CSV table of C-alpha atoms in Angstrom, one decimal:
chain,number,residue,atom,x,y,z
R,1374,MET,CA,-76.3,-0.5,46.1
R,1375,ALA,CA,-74.6,-2.7,49.1
R,1376,ALA,CA,-78.8,-5.4,48.8
R,1377,SER,CA,-77.8,-6.3,45.3
R,1378,THR,CA,-73.6,-7.0,45.7
R,1379,LYS,CA,-74.4,-9.1,48.6
R,1380,ALA,CA,-77.3,-10.2,46.2
R,1381,GLY,CA,-75.0,-11.1,43.8
R,1382,LEU,CA,-72.6,-13.0,46.7
R,1383,LYS,CA,-75.5,-14.6,47.9
R,1384,ASP,CA,-76.7,-16.7,44.2
R,1385,ASN,CA,-72.9,-17.4,43.6
R,1386,PRO,CA,-72.8,-21.4,45.0
R,1387,ALA,CA,-69.0,-21.0,45.2
R,1388,MET,CA,-70.3,-19.2,48.2
R,1389,SER,CA,-70.8,-21.1,52.1
R,1390,PHE,CA,-73.1,-21.0,54.2
R,1391,VAL,CA,-74.0,-21.9,58.0
R,1392,MET,CA,-76.8,-22.9,58.6
R,1393,LEU,CA,-79.0,-23.1,62.2
R,1394,THR,CA,-80.5,-25.0,63.4
R,1395,ASP,CA,-83.3,-24.7,66.1
R,1396,SER,CA,-82.0,-24.6,69.0
R,1397,GLN,CA,-79.3,-22.7,67.9
R,1398,VAL,CA,-82.2,-19.9,66.7
R,1399,VAL,CA,-83.4,-17.3,69.0
R,1400,PRO,CA,-86.6,-17.3,70.1
R,1401,ALA,CA,-88.5,-14.5,68.9
R,1402,GLN,CA,-90.0,-13.3,72.3
R,1403,ALA,CA,-86.6,-13.2,72.9
R,1404,ILE,CA,-85.4,-10.5,70.9
R,1405,THR,CA,-86.8,-7.0,71.7
R,1406,ASN,CA,-85.7,-4.4,69.4
R,1407,GLY,CA,-83.1,-5.8,67.3
R,1408,TYR,CA,-81.2,-7.1,69.9
R,1409,GLU,CA,-81.3,-10.3,71.8
R,1410,ASN,CA,-82.0,-10.6,75.3
R,1411,PRO,CA,-79.0,-11.9,77.2
R,1412,ARG,CA,-80.9,-13.7,79.9
R,1413,ALA,CA,-83.8,-15.8,77.3
R,1414,LYS,CA,-80.0,-17.5,75.8
R,1415,ALA,CA,-78.6,-17.7,79.2
R,1416,ASN,CA,-81.6,-20.1,80.6
R,1417,SER,CA,-81.9,-21.6,77.2
R,1418,ARG,CA,-77.9,-22.7,77.0
R,1419,LYS,CA,-78.3,-24.0,81.1
R,1420,PRO,CA,-78.7,-27.3,81.6
R,1421,SER,CA,-81.8,-28.9,83.1
R,1422,ASN,CA,-80.4,-28.4,86.9
R,1423,THR,CA,-80.1,-24.7,86.6
R,1424,SER,CA,-83.6,-24.1,87.5
R,1425,SER,CA,-82.8,-24.1,90.7
R,1426,GLU,CA,-80.9,-20.8,90.9
R,1427,PRO,CA,-82.8,-17.9,92.0
R,1428,LEU,CA,-85.0,-15.5,90.1
R,1429,ASP,CA,-83.8,-12.4,90.5
R,1430,ALA,CA,-80.4,-12.4,89.3
R,1431,GLU,CA,-79.6,-8.5,87.3
R,1432,PRO,CA,-79.8,-9.0,83.6
R,1433,PRO,CA,-77.1,-8.4,81.5
R,1434,LYS,CA,-76.2,-5.1,80.6
R,1435,LEU,CA,-76.3,-3.5,76.9
R,1436,SER,CA,-73.3,-3.6,76.5
R,1437,GLN,CA,-72.5,-7.0,76.9
R,1438,GLN,CA,-75.7,-8.0,74.5
R,1439,ILE,CA,-73.9,-5.3,72.0
R,1440,GLU,CA,-70.4,-7.7,72.5
R,1441,SER,CA,-72.6,-10.6,72.0
R,1442,THR,CA,-74.0,-9.6,69.1
R,1443,THR,CA,-71.1,-8.5,67.8
R,1444,ARG,CA,-69.1,-11.3,68.2
R,1445,LEU,CA,-72.2,-13.6,66.9
R,1446,PHE,CA,-72.0,-11.3,63.7
R,1447,GLU,CA,-68.3,-12.1,63.3
R,1448,ILE,CA,-68.5,-15.6,63.0
R,1449,LEU,CA,-71.2,-15.3,60.8
R,1450,SER,CA,-68.9,-13.4,58.8
R,1451,ALA,CA,-65.9,-15.4,59.2
R,1452,ARG,CA,-67.8,-18.5,58.4
R,1453,SER,CA,-69.4,-16.8,55.0
R,1454,ASP,CA,-68.6,-15.2,52.4
R,1455,ILE,CA,-71.7,-12.6,53.7
R,1456,ASP,CA,-70.5,-9.5,56.1
R,1457,HIS,CA,-73.4,-9.8,59.0
R,1458,PRO,CA,-75.2,-8.6,59.8
R,1459,ILE,CA,-76.9,-7.7,56.5
R,1460,CYS,CA,-80.7,-6.0,55.4
R,1461,THR,CA,-83.9,-8.0,55.4
R,1462,GLU,CA,-84.2,-7.9,51.3
R,1463,CYS,CA,-80.9,-9.8,51.9
R,1464,THR,CA,-81.8,-12.2,54.4
R,1465,ASP,CA,-85.2,-12.9,52.5
R,1466,LEU,CA,-83.7,-13.0,49.1
R,1467,LEU,CA,-80.9,-15.5,50.7
R,1468,LEU,CA,-83.2,-17.4,52.7
R,1469,SER,CA,-84.9,-18.1,49.5
R,1470,GLN,CA,-82.3,-19.5,48.2
R,1471,LEU,CA,-81.5,-21.3,51.3
R,1472,GLN,CA,-85.4,-22.9,50.6
R,1473,SER,CA,-84.3,-23.8,47.4
R,1474,ARG,CA,-81.0,-25.6,48.0
R,1475,LEU,CA,-83.1,-27.1,50.7
R,1476,ASN,CA,-85.4,-28.4,48.5
R,1477,SER,CA,-83.4,-30.2,46.1
R,1478,THR,CA,-80.9,-31.5,49.3
R,1479,THR,CA,-84.4,-33.5,50.2
R,1480,LYS,CA,-85.3,-34.1,47.2
R,1481,GLU,CA,-81.4,-36.0,46.9
R,1482,ARG,CA,-81.8,-37.7,50.3
R,1483,ASP,CA,-85.5,-39.5,49.4
R,1484,ALA,CA,-83.6,-40.6,46.8
R,1485,TYR,CA,-80.3,-41.9,48.7
R,1486,ILE,CA,-82.9,-43.4,51.1
R,1487,ALA,CA,-85.1,-45.1,48.4
R,1488,PHE,CA,-82.2,-46.6,46.1
R,1489,LEU,CA,-81.0,-47.6,50.2
R,1490,LYS,CA,-83.9,-49.4,49.9
R,1491,SER,CA,-84.4,-50.7,47.0
R,1492,LEU,CA,-80.2,-52.3,47.8
R,1493,ASN,CA,-81.9,-54.0,51.2
R,1494,THR,CA,-85.0,-55.5,49.7
R,1495,SER,CA,-82.7,-56.9,46.5
R,1496,ALA,CA,-80.2,-58.2,49.1
R,1497,PRO,CA,-78.1,-61.3,46.8
R,1498,THR,CA,-78.0,-64.7,48.5
R,1499,THR,CA,-75.0,-67.0,49.2
R,1500,SER,CA,-75.1,-68.3,45.1
R,1501,GLN,CA,-75.0,-65.5,43.8
R,1502,LEU,CA,-72.4,-64.0,45.7
R,1503,GLN,CA,-70.5,-66.8,44.8
R,1504,LYS,CA,-71.1,-66.6,41.0
R,1505,ALA,CA,-70.5,-62.9,41.4
R,1506,GLN,CA,-67.4,-63.4,42.9
R,1507,LYS,CA,-66.5,-66.2,40.7
R,1508,ALA,CA,-67.1,-64.1,37.5
R,1509,LEU,CA,-65.1,-60.9,39.1
R,1510,ALA,CA,-62.8,-63.8,39.4
R,1511,GLU,CA,-62.6,-64.4,35.5
R,1512,ALA,CA,-62.9,-61.7,35.3
R,1513,ARG,CA,-59.8,-60.3,37.2
R,1514,ALA,CA,-58.3,-63.5,34.7
R,1515,ALA,CA,-59.2,-62.4,31.2
R,1516,GLU,CA,-58.4,-58.8,32.3
R,1517,ALA,CA,-54.9,-60.0,33.3
R,1518,LYS,CA,-54.7,-62.2,29.6
R,1519,GLY,CA,-55.9,-59.2,28.5
R,1520,PHE,CA,-53.4,-57.1,29.9
R,1521,SER,CA,-50.3,-59.7,28.9
R,1522,ASP,CA,-51.8,-60.1,25.8
R,1523,LEU,CA,-51.7,-56.5,25.2
R,1524,LEU,CA,-48.5,-55.9,26.0
R,1525,THR,CA,-47.4,-58.7,23.6
R,1526,LEU,CA,-49.2,-56.9,21.1
R,1527,GLU,CA,-47.7,-53.6,21.7
R,1528,LYS,CA,-44.3,-55.1,22.1
R,1529,GLU,CA,-45.6,-56.3,18.4
R,1530,LYS,CA,-46.5,-53.2,17.6
R,1531,ALA,CA,-42.7,-52.0,18.5
R,1532,ASP,CA,-41.2,-54.2,16.5
R,1533,LEU,CA,-43.9,-53.9,13.4
R,1534,ASP,CA,-42.6,-50.1,14.1
R,1535,SER,CA,-39.0,-50.5,13.4
R,1536,GLU,CA,-39.8,-53.1,11.2
R,1537,ILE,CA,-42.1,-50.2,9.4
R,1538,ALA,CA,-39.1,-47.3,9.6
R,1539,ALA,CA,-37.1,-49.7,8.4
R,1540,LEU,CA,-38.4,-50.0,5.3
R,1541,GLU,CA,-39.7,-46.7,4.6
R,1542,ALA,CA,-36.1,-46.4,4.6
R,1543,GLU,CA,-35.3,-48.8,2.1
R,1544,SER,CA,-38.2,-47.3,-0.3
R,1545,LEU,CA,-36.4,-44.5,0.4
R,1546,ALA,CA,-33.5,-45.7,-1.1
R,1547,LEU,CA,-35.4,-47.7,-3.9
R,1548,ASP,CA,-36.9,-44.7,-5.3
R,1549,ALA,CA,-33.5,-42.2,-5.3
R,1550,GLU,CA,-31.8,-45.3,-7.0
R,1551,GLU,CA,-35.1,-45.1,-9.2
R,1552,GLN,CA,-34.1,-42.0,-9.5
R,1553,GLU,CA,-31.5,-42.3,-10.8
R,1554,PHE,CA,-32.2,-45.3,-13.1
R,1555,TRP,CA,-34.9,-43.3,-15.1
R,1556,ARG,CA,-32.0,-40.2,-15.3
R,1557,SER,CA,-29.9,-42.9,-17.1
R,1558,ARG,CA,-32.6,-44.8,-19.0
R,1559,ASN,CA,-33.6,-41.2,-20.2
R,1560,ALA,CA,-29.6,-40.0,-20.8
R,1561,PHE,CA,-29.4,-43.2,-22.6
R,1562,ALA,CA,-32.8,-43.3,-24.8
R,1563,LEU,CA,-31.3,-39.7,-25.9
R,1564,THR,CA,-28.3,-40.8,-26.7
R,1565,LEU,CA,-29.7,-44.1,-28.2
R,1566,SER,CA,-32.5,-41.3,-30.5
R,1567,GLU,CA,-29.0,-39.8,-31.4
R,1568,PHE,CA,-27.0,-42.4,-33.0
R,1569,GLN,CA,-30.3,-44.0,-34.5
R,1570,ASN,CA,-31.0,-40.5,-36.6
R,1571,GLU,CA,-27.0,-41.2,-37.1
R,1572,ARG,CA,-27.5,-44.0,-38.7
R,1573,ASP,CA,-30.7,-43.5,-40.4
R,1574,ALA,CA,-29.2,-40.6,-42.4
R,1575,LEU,CA,-25.7,-42.6,-43.2
R,1576,ASN,CA,-28.2,-45.4,-44.4
R,1577,ALA,CA,-30.2,-43.0,-46.3
R,1578,ALA,CA,-27.0,-41.2,-47.8
R,1579,TYR,CA,-26.0,-45.4,-48.8
R,1580,ASP,CA,-29.0,-46.0,-49.9
R,1581,HIS,CA,-28.6,-42.6,-52.1
R,1582,ASP,CA,-25.2,-42.9,-53.5
R,1583,ALA,CA,-26.1,-47.0,-54.0
R,1584,GLN,CA,-28.4,-46.0,-56.3
R,1585,GLN,CA,-26.3,-43.2,-57.6
R,1586,LEU,CA,-23.3,-45.8,-58.2
R,1587,GLU,CA,-26.0,-48.1,-59.4
R,1588,ARG,CA,-27.1,-45.4,-62.1
R,1589,LEU,CA,-23.5,-44.5,-63.1
R,1590,GLN,CA,-22.8,-48.5,-63.5
R,1591,ARG,CA,-25.9,-48.6,-65.6
R,1592,THR,CA,-24.4,-46.0,-67.4
R,1593,ASN,CA,-22.4,-45.7,-70.7
R,1594,VAL,CA,-20.4,-43.3,-72.4
R,1595,TYR,CA,-20.4,-45.4,-75.9
R,1596,ASN,CA,-24.2,-45.3,-75.6
R,1597,ASP,CA,-25.1,-42.3,-75.0
R,1598,CYS,CA,-21.9,-40.8,-77.4
R,1599,PHE,CA,-22.9,-43.4,-80.4
R,1600,CYS,CA,-26.4,-45.2,-80.2
R,1601,ILE,CA,-26.4,-48.0,-82.7
R,1602,SER,CA,-30.1,-48.4,-84.2
R,1603,HIS,CA,-31.8,-49.6,-87.3
R,1604,ASP,CA,-34.4,-47.6,-88.7
R,1605,GLY,CA,-36.3,-50.4,-91.0
R,1606,HIS,CA,-33.6,-51.9,-93.3
R,1607,PHE,CA,-31.0,-49.9,-93.0
R,1608,GLY,CA,-28.3,-49.4,-89.2
R,1609,THR,CA,-28.2,-46.4,-87.8
R,1610,ILE,CA,-25.4,-44.6,-85.7
R,1611,ASN,CA,-26.9,-41.9,-84.0
R,1612,GLY,CA,-29.4,-41.6,-86.1
R,1613,LEU,CA,-28.1,-41.8,-89.2
R,1614,ARG,CA,-28.8,-44.4,-91.5
R,1615,LEU,CA,-25.8,-46.5,-93.0
R,1616,GLY,CA,-26.4,-48.9,-96.3
R,1617,ARG,CA,-27.6,-48.8,-99.3
R,1618,LEU,CA,-30.8,-50.7,-101.0
R,1619,PRO,CA,-32.2,-49.6,-104.6
R,1620,PRO,CA,-32.7,-46.6,-106.3
R,1621,PRO,CA,-36.6,-46.0,-104.1
R,1622,GLN,CA,-34.9,-47.0,-101.1
R,1623,ASN,CA,-32.0,-44.9,-102.2
R,1624,VAL,CA,-30.1,-43.1,-98.9
R,1625,GLU,CA,-28.2,-39.9,-99.5
R,1626,TRP,CA,-24.3,-40.0,-99.5
R,1627,ALA,CA,-24.4,-36.8,-96.8
R,1628,GLU,CA,-26.2,-39.7,-94.6
R,1629,ILE,CA,-23.9,-42.2,-95.4
R,1630,ASN,CA,-20.9,-39.9,-95.0
R,1631,ALA,CA,-21.2,-38.6,-92.0
R,1632,ALA,CA,-22.6,-42.5,-90.4
R,1633,LEU,CA,-19.2,-43.8,-91.7
R,1634,GLY,CA,-17.3,-40.7,-89.9
R,1635,THR,CA,-19.1,-41.9,-87.0
R,1636,ALA,CA,-18.6,-45.5,-86.9
R,1637,ALA,CA,-15.0,-44.8,-87.2
R,1638,LEU,CA,-14.9,-42.1,-84.7
R,1639,LEU,CA,-16.4,-45.0,-82.2
R,1640,LEU,CA,-13.7,-47.7,-83.7
R,1641,THR,CA,-10.5,-45.0,-82.5
R,1642,ALA,CA,-12.2,-44.7,-79.3
R,1643,VAL,CA,-12.1,-48.2,-78.7
R,1644,ALA,CA,-9.5,-49.6,-79.7
R,1645,GLU,CA,-8.2,-46.1,-77.7
R,1646,LYS,CA,-9.8,-47.6,-74.3
R,1647,LEU,CA,-8.0,-51.2,-74.7
R,1648,ASP,CA,-4.7,-49.6,-75.6
R,1649,PHE,CA,-5.2,-51.0,-78.7
R,1650,ASP,CA,-2.7,-50.1,-82.0
R,1651,PHE,CA,-4.2,-51.2,-85.1
R,1652,LYS,CA,-2.2,-53.6,-87.4
R,1653,GLY,CA,-0.7,-52.0,-90.7
R,1654,TYR,CA,-3.9,-49.2,-89.8
R,1655,ARG,CA,-4.4,-45.7,-88.5
R,1656,ILE,CA,-8.2,-44.5,-88.8
R,1657,ARG,CA,-8.1,-40.8,-89.4
R,1658,PRO,CA,-12.0,-39.9,-87.7
R,1659,MET,CA,-12.8,-36.4,-89.7
R,1660,GLY,CA,-16.4,-36.6,-90.0
R,1661,SER,CA,-17.5,-36.7,-93.8
R,1662,THR,CA,-15.0,-37.0,-94.9
R,1663,SER,CA,-12.9,-39.7,-92.8
R,1664,HIS,CA,-10.7,-41.8,-93.8
R,1665,ILE,CA,-7.3,-44.7,-93.2
R,1666,GLU,CA,-3.7,-44.7,-93.7
R,1667,LYS,CA,-2.4,-48.0,-94.9
R,1668,PHE,CA,1.1,-49.0,-94.1
R,1669,GLU,CA,2.8,-51.2,-97.2
R,1670,LEU,CA,5.9,-52.7,-95.6
R,1671,PRO,CA,8.6,-53.3,-98.5
R,1672,PRO,CA,9.0,-56.8,-99.6
R,1673,SER,CA,13.0,-57.4,-97.5
R,1674,SER,CA,11.0,-55.8,-94.3
R,1675,SER,CA,7.9,-57.8,-94.9
R,1676,SER,CA,10.0,-61.3,-93.9
R,1677,SER,CA,10.9,-59.7,-91.3
R,1678,THR,CA,8.3,-58.5,-90.3
R,1679,ALA,CA,6.4,-61.7,-90.0
R,1680,ALA,CA,8.6,-63.1,-88.3
R,1681,ALA,CA,8.3,-61.8,-85.6
R,1682,ALA,CA,4.7,-61.3,-85.5
R,1683,SER,CA,4.9,-65.4,-86.0
R,1684,SER,CA,8.0,-65.6,-83.2
R,1685,SER,CA,6.0,-62.8,-80.6
R,1686,GLN,CA,2.6,-64.5,-82.0
R,1687,SER,CA,3.9,-67.7,-79.8
R,1688,SER,CA,5.1,-66.8,-77.2
R,1689,SER,CA,1.8,-64.9,-76.2
R,1690,THR,CA,0.0,-68.1,-76.9
R,1691,ALA,CA,3.1,-69.8,-74.5
R,1692,THR,CA,2.8,-66.9,-71.8
R,1693,ILE,CA,-1.4,-67.0,-72.4
R,1694,THR,CA,-0.8,-62.9,-72.5
R,1695,PRO,CA,-2.1,-61.9,-75.6
R,1696,ALA,CA,-0.5,-58.7,-77.0
R,1697,PRO,CA,-0.7,-56.2,-80.6
R,1698,THR,CA,1.5,-57.0,-83.4
R,1699,ALA,CA,2.0,-53.1,-84.7
R,1700,PRO,CA,4.6,-51.5,-83.0
R,1701,SER,CA,3.3,-49.2,-79.9
R,1702,SER,CA,6.1,-47.4,-78.8
R,1703,PRO,CA,6.7,-44.2,-81.1
R,1704,THR,CA,10.1,-44.5,-82.2
R,1705,HIS,CA,9.3,-47.9,-83.6
R,1706,SER,CA,6.6,-46.6,-86.0
R,1707,SER,CA,8.3,-43.6,-87.0
R,1708,SER,CA,10.7,-45.5,-87.7
R,1709,HIS,CA,8.4,-47.8,-89.2
R,1710,GLN,CA,6.5,-45.4,-91.4
R,1711,ASN,CA,9.7,-43.7,-93.0
R,1712,GLN,CA,10.1,-47.1,-93.8
R,1713,SER,CA,7.0,-48.2,-94.9
R,1714,LYS,CA,4.2,-46.6,-97.9
R,1715,THR,CA,1.4,-44.9,-96.4
R,1716,THR,CA,-1.3,-45.2,-98.8
R,1717,THR,CA,-4.6,-42.8,-98.0
R,1718,LEU,CA,-7.7,-44.7,-97.9
R,1719,ASP,CA,-11.7,-42.7,-98.2
R,1720,LEU,CA,-14.6,-43.8,-96.3
R,1721,PHE,CA,-17.0,-41.0,-98.1
R,1722,SER,CA,-18.2,-41.5,-101.6
R,1723,SER,CA,-18.6,-37.9,-104.0
R,1724,GLY,CA,-22.4,-39.5,-104.8
R,1725,ASP,CA,-22.8,-41.3,-108.2
R,1726,LEU,CA,-22.2,-40.2,-111.5
R,1727,PRO,CA,-23.6,-41.0,-115.0
R,1728,LEU,CA,-22.1,-43.4,-117.2
R,1729,GLY,CA,-20.9,-45.8,-115.4
R,1730,ALA,CA,-17.9,-43.1,-113.6
R,1731,GLY,CA,-19.1,-44.0,-110.3
R,1732,ARG,CA,-18.0,-47.6,-110.9
R,1733,PHE,CA,-14.1,-46.6,-110.2
R,1734,LEU,CA,-14.6,-43.9,-107.9
R,1735,HIS,CA,-16.6,-46.5,-105.4
R,1736,ARG,CA,-13.2,-48.3,-105.6
R,1737,ARG,CA,-11.9,-45.9,-103.4
R,1738,LEU,CA,-14.4,-46.5,-100.9
R,1739,ASP,CA,-14.7,-50.5,-101.1
R,1740,ALA,CA,-10.7,-50.1,-100.3
R,1741,GLY,CA,-11.7,-48.0,-97.1
R,1742,MET,CA,-14.2,-49.9,-96.4
R,1743,VAL,CA,-12.6,-53.5,-96.6
R,1744,ALA,CA,-9.8,-51.6,-94.1
R,1745,PHE,CA,-12.3,-50.7,-91.9
R,1746,LEU,CA,-13.5,-54.0,-91.6
R,1747,ASP,CA,-10.6,-55.7,-91.4
R,1748,CYS,CA,-9.3,-52.6,-88.0
R,1749,ILE,CA,-12.4,-54.5,-86.7
R,1750,ARG,CA,-11.4,-57.4,-87.0
R,1751,GLN,CA,-8.7,-57.6,-85.4
R,1752,LEU,CA,-10.4,-56.2,-82.6
R,1753,GLY,CA,-12.6,-58.0,-81.6
R,1754,GLU,CA,-9.5,-61.0,-81.8
R,1755,PHE,CA,-7.7,-58.9,-79.5
R,1756,VAL,CA,-10.9,-59.1,-77.1
R,1757,GLU,CA,-11.9,-62.2,-78.0
R,1758,ALA,CA,-7.6,-63.2,-76.3
R,1759,SER,CA,-8.1,-60.7,-73.9
R,1760,ALA,CA,-11.5,-62.4,-72.5
R,1761,ALA,CA,-10.5,-65.5,-72.7
R,1762,ALA,CA,-6.7,-65.5,-70.7
R,1763,GLY,CA,-8.5,-63.3,-67.8
R,1764,ALA,CA,-10.5,-66.5,-67.8
R,1765,THR,CA,-7.7,-68.9,-67.9
R,1766,THR,CA,-5.8,-66.7,-64.9
R,1767,SER,CA,-8.8,-66.2,-62.7
R,1768,ASP,CA,-9.7,-70.0,-62.8
R,1769,SER,CA,-7.5,-72.9,-61.2
R,1770,PRO,CA,-7.8,-76.0,-62.5
R,1771,THR,CA,-8.6,-76.8,-58.4
R,1772,SER,CA,-11.0,-74.2,-58.4
R,1773,ALA,CA,-13.1,-74.9,-61.0
R,1774,SER,CA,-16.5,-75.7,-60.6
R,1775,PRO,CA,-19.8,-75.6,-62.7
R,1776,LYS,CA,-20.5,-72.6,-61.4
R,1777,SER,CA,-17.7,-70.5,-63.0
R,1778,THR,CA,-17.0,-72.5,-66.3
R,1779,GLU,CA,-20.3,-70.9,-66.5
R,1780,SER,CA,-19.7,-67.3,-65.8
R,1781,ARG,CA,-16.2,-68.3,-67.8
R,1782,ASN,CA,-18.0,-69.7,-70.8
R,1783,VAL,CA,-21.1,-66.6,-70.5
R,1784,ARG,CA,-18.4,-64.0,-70.4
R,1785,GLN,CA,-16.4,-65.4,-73.9
R,1786,GLY,CA,-20.1,-65.5,-75.0
R,1787,ILE,CA,-20.2,-61.5,-74.5
R,1788,VAL,CA,-17.1,-60.4,-76.6
R,1789,LYS,CA,-17.1,-63.0,-79.5
R,1790,LEU,CA,-18.5,-61.5,-82.2
R,1791,PRO,CA,-21.4,-62.3,-83.7
R,1792,TYR,CA,-20.6,-62.7,-87.8
R,1793,VAL,CA,-17.4,-64.1,-88.8
R,1794,ILE,CA,-15.5,-61.1,-90.9
R,1795,LYS,CA,-12.9,-62.7,-93.5
R,1796,LYS,CA,-11.2,-59.4,-95.9
R,1797,ASP,CA,-13.9,-57.8,-98.0
R,1798,LYS,CA,-17.0,-60.5,-96.4
R,1799,ILE,CA,-19.3,-60.6,-93.4
R,1800,ASN,CA,-21.1,-63.8,-92.4
R,1801,ASP,CA,-20.2,-64.8,-96.3
R,1802,ILE,CA,-21.9,-61.3,-97.7
R,1803,SER,CA,-19.5,-58.7,-99.7
R,1804,ILE,CA,-19.7,-55.8,-98.8
R,1805,LYS,CA,-18.4,-53.5,-101.8
R,1806,LEU,CA,-20.2,-51.7,-104.0
R,1807,ALA,CA,-18.0,-51.6,-107.3
């Protein structure tokens, strides 16, 4: 176990060993039984002039030999990590290791010697030395220049690093500003979208209301309630034919009476809408039995009424404000009715009678239709006068233009009656049956 421990210590390259030269090694013949002969040792260390000493000197004692050997072992142990003395096997192992180290060292020495010889054989000349020194000086100058350039570049790098740091800080600030901008932009986009949605809703509501208004403006309650058209040679109102022709094309009196009642209702509705009172007449629309009340004044009151009518007509012409001639106040009309004679005129007929009796019955219908025609004439003249007065007041002479004149003419053309009505004739054609 001790031998293996010592062998491991010998293999450690950190261990140091003392190599003894041949002069320090005791000759083999001077060692007897493992101990060195002190006399031989003394003779080997003495100089050559000691040969004159006497040979009969006493040999050293055994204790001295042991002491010398112990000191030698202590010296060896102090110079190495191995405790001496050692056994034979350890010594052989140590010697083999030392021999290998010696061989490697010898090879290294031979390599150094060969390199030294090659250096000695290839020694540079003076010119080569000068060139080498010049190249060395140039290299040192280039090194100094490169070092100065390096310092300059390092300074520039430091400046660039500081500039990069400033730019990075500015970039961070710009990033924060950009994020704030996008947040505000998104908020604005949301607000704008809400406004656009509200605008679209308002536009849709406006379009719907405009269409509804246009539809309502095109809607005419009179056209819906009183549809006037024609059926062949007969004029119709709400699908009821109004007229008489020879026997194959006769119209029943019930249909004619209903048509006359509807026409009377239409005329009354238009007069009430225009706040117009008929002069000398009052229409009583009662369906198929409608009639007209005619007021006849006495001779004395008729002259005063005519004078009042003429004066009112002249004043209305002067002020360009036409007004109905018939009394409009209830008190005046009631007093007027009390003073006048009321005649009821029929707007219906009971039918044809044989032997010419119907001719006398149609006289009441003829009188009623003449009165109805006179009411139409009065209302038409009122509408024409009102339209002319409105056009005159709205178009001043200074602002007159071809466009305004044309529009005024169009308005006057719209309200002008298409046929001339005079007593019982329309465009010189009588409407009487009798």
